[in-house]
PDB file of C-alpha atoms in Angstrom:
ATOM      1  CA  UNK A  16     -72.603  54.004  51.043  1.00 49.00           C
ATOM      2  CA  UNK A  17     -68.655  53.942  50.933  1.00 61.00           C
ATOM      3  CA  UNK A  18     -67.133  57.303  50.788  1.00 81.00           C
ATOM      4  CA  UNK A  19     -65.603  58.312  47.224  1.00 91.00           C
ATOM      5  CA  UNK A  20     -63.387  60.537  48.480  1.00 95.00           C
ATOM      6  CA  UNK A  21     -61.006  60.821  51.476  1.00 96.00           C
ATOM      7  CA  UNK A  22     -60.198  64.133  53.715  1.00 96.00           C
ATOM      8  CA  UNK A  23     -57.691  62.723  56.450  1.00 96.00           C
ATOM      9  CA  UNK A  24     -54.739  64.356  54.360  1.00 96.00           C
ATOM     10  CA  UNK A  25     -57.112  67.895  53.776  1.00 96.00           C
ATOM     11  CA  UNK A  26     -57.674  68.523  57.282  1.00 96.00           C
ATOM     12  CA  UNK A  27     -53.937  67.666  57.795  1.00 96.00           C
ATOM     13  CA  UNK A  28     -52.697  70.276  55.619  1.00 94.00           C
ATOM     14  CA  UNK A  29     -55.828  73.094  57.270  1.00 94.00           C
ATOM     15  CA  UNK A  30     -55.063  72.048  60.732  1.00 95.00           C
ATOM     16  CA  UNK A  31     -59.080  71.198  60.878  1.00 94.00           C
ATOM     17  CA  UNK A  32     -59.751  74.545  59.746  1.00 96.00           C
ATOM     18  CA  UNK A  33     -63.283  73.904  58.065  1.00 95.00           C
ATOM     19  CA  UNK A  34     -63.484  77.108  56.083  1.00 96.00           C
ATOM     20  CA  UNK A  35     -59.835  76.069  54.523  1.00 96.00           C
ATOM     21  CA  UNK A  36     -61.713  72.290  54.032  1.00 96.00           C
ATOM     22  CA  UNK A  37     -64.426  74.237  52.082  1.00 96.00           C
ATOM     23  CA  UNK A  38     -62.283  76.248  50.175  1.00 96.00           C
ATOM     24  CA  UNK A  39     -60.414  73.045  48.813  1.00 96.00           C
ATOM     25  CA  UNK A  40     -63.833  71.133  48.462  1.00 97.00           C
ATOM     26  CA  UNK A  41     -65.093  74.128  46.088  1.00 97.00           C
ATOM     27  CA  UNK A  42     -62.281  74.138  43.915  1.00 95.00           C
ATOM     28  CA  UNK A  43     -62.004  70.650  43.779  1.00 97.00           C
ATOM     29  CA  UNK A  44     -65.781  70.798  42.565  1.00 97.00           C
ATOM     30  CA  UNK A  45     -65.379  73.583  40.273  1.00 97.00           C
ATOM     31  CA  UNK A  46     -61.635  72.957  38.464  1.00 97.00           C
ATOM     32  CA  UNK A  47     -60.844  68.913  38.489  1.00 98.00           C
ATOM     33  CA  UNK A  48     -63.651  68.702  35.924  1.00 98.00           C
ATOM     34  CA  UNK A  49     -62.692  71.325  33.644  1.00 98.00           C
ATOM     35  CA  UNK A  50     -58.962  69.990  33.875  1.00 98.00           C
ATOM     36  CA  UNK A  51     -60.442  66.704  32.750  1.00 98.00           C
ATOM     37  CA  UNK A  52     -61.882  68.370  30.074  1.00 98.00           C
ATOM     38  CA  UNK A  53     -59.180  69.511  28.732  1.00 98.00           C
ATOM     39  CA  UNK A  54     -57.434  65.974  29.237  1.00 98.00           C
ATOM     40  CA  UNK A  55     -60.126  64.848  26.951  1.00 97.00           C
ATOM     41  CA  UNK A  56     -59.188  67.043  24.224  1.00 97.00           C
ATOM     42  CA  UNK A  57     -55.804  66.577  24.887  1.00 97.00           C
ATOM     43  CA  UNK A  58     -56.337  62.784  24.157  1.00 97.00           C
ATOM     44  CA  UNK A  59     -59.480  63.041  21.208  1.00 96.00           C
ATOM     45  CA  UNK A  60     -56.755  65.160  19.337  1.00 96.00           C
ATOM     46  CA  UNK A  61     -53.529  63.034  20.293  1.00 94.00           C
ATOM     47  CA  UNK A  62     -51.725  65.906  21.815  1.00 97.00           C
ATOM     48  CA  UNK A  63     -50.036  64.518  24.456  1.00 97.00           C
ATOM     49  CA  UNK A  64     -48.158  67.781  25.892  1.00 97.00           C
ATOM     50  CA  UNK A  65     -51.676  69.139  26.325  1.00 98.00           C
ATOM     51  CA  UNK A  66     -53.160  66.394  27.761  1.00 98.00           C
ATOM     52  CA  UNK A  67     -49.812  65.677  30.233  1.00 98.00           C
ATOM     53  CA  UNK A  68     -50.092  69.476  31.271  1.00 98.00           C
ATOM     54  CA  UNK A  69     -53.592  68.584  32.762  1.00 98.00           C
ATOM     55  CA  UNK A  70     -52.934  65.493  33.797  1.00 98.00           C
ATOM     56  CA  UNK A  71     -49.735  66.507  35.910  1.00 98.00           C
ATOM     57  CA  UNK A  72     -52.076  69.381  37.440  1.00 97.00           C
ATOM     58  CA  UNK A  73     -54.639  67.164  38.913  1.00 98.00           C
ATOM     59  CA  UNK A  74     -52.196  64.707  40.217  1.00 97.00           C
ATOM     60  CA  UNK A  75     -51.683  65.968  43.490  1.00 97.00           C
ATOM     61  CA  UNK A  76     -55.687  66.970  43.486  1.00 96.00           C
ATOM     62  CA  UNK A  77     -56.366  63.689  43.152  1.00 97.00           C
ATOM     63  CA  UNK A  78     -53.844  62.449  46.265  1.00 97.00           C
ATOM     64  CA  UNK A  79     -54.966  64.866  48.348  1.00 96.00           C
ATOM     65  CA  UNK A  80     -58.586  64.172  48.171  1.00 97.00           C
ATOM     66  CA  UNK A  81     -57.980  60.315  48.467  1.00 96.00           C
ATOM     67  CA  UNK A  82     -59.009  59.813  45.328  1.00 97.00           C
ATOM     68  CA  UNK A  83     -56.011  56.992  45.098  1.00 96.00           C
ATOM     69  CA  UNK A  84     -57.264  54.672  42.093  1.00 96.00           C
ATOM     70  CA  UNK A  85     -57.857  57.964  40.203  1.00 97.00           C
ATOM     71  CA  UNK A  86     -54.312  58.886  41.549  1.00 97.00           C
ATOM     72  CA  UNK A  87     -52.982  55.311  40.088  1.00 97.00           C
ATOM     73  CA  UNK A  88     -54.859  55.933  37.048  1.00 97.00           C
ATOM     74  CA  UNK A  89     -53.421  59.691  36.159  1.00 98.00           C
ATOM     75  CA  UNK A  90     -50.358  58.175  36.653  1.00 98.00           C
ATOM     76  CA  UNK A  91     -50.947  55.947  33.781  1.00 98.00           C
ATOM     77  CA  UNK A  92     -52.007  58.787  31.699  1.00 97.00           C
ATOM     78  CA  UNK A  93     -49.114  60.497  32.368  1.00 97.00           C
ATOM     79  CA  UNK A  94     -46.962  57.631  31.082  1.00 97.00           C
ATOM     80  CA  UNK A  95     -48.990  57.587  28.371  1.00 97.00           C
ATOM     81  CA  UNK A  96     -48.577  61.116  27.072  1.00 96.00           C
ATOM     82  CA  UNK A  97     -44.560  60.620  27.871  1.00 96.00           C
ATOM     83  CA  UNK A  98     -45.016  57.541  25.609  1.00 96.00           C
ATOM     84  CA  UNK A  99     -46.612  59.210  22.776  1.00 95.00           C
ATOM     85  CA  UNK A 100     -49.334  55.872  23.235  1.00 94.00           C
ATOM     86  CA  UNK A 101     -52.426  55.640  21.090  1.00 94.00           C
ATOM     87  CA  UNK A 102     -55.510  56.932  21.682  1.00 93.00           C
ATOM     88  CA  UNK A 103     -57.234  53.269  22.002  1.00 94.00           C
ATOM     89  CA  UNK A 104     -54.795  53.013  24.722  1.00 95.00           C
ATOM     90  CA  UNK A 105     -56.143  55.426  27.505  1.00 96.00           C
ATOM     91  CA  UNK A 106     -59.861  56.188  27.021  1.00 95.00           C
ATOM     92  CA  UNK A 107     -60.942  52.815  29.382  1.00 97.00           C
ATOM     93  CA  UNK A 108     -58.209  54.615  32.125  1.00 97.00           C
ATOM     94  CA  UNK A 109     -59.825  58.073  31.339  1.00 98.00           C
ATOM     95  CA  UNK A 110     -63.298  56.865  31.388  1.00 97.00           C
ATOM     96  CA  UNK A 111     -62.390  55.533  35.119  1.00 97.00           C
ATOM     97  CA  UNK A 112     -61.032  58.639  36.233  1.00 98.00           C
ATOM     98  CA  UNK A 113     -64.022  60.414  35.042  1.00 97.00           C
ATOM     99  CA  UNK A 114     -66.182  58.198  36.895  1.00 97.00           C
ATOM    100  CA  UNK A 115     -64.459  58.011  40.378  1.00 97.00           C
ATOM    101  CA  UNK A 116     -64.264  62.434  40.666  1.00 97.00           C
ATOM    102  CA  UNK A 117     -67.650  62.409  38.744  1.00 97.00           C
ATOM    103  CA  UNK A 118     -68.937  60.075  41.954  1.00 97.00           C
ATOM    104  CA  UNK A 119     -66.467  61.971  44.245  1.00 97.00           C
ATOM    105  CA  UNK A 120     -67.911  65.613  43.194  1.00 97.00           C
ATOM    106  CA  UNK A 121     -71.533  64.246  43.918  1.00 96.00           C
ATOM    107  CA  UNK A 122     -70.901  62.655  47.256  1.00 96.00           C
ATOM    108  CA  UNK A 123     -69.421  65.952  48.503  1.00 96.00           C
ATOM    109  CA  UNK A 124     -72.034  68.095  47.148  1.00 96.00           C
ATOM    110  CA  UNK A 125     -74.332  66.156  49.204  1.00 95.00           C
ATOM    111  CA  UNK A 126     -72.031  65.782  52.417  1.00 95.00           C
ATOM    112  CA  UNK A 127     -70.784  69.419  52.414  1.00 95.00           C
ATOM    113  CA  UNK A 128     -73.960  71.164  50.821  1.00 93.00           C
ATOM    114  CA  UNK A 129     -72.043  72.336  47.847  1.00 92.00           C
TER     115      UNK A 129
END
C-alpha cells in the first residue's frame, strides 16, 4: 500500500527526535479533523471568514505531513473563501481533502500505534 502521508519534512524540523514525531502525529490525529469540521460549517453556512480561518490553519499541517494534493486543494479553498464562491463550488475539493487526511489519519494510526 502507498503511504498517505509523508514525514521527510517532520523529522527535518525534530532532528529525528521520535517523541517530537509522535507529538506532531497526535495532534495531527486529534485537531486536522476538527479544523475540517469547522471548514464544513464554514462552507454549509457560506461564511467564508470562518471557513478561511480554518482553512489557513491547516495549510501548513497539511505541507508538513506531505499531504501535498490536500495542500493544493486547501489552497483552492482558500481562494474560494477570498472569492466569496458558491457553495456548489468547493464541496467536490472539500470532499477530497476529507478523504486524503481521513486515509492519512488511518494509515498512521496503524503505522505509529495511535
Amino acid at each position: 500500500m502507498a503511504l498517505k502521508y509523508n514525514l521527510s519534512k517532520v523529522y527535518a524540523l525534530s532532528d529525528n527526535d521520535p517523541e517530537f514525531v509522535n507529538e506532531i502525529l497526535k495532534l495531527f490525529v486529534t485537531e486536522v479533523p476538527e479544523d475540517l469540521k469547522q471548514i464544513k460549517e464554514g462552507i454549509k453556512k457560506k461564511d467564508h471568514k470562518y471557513a478561511y480561518s480554518y482553512a489557513h490553519k491547516i495549510k501548513p499541517t497539511l505541507d508538513l505531513m506531505g499531504l501535498n494534493v490536500a495542500f493544493e486543494e486547501i489552497l483552492q479553498v482558500e481562494a474560494w473563501t477570498k472569492a466569496e464562491g458558491k457553495k456548489k463550488d468547493i464541496v467536490e475539493t472539500f470532499k477530497s481533502i476529507k478523504i486524503q487526511v481521513k486515509e492519512a489519519i488511518k494509515e498512521i494510526k496503524k503505522d505509529f500505534d495511535l
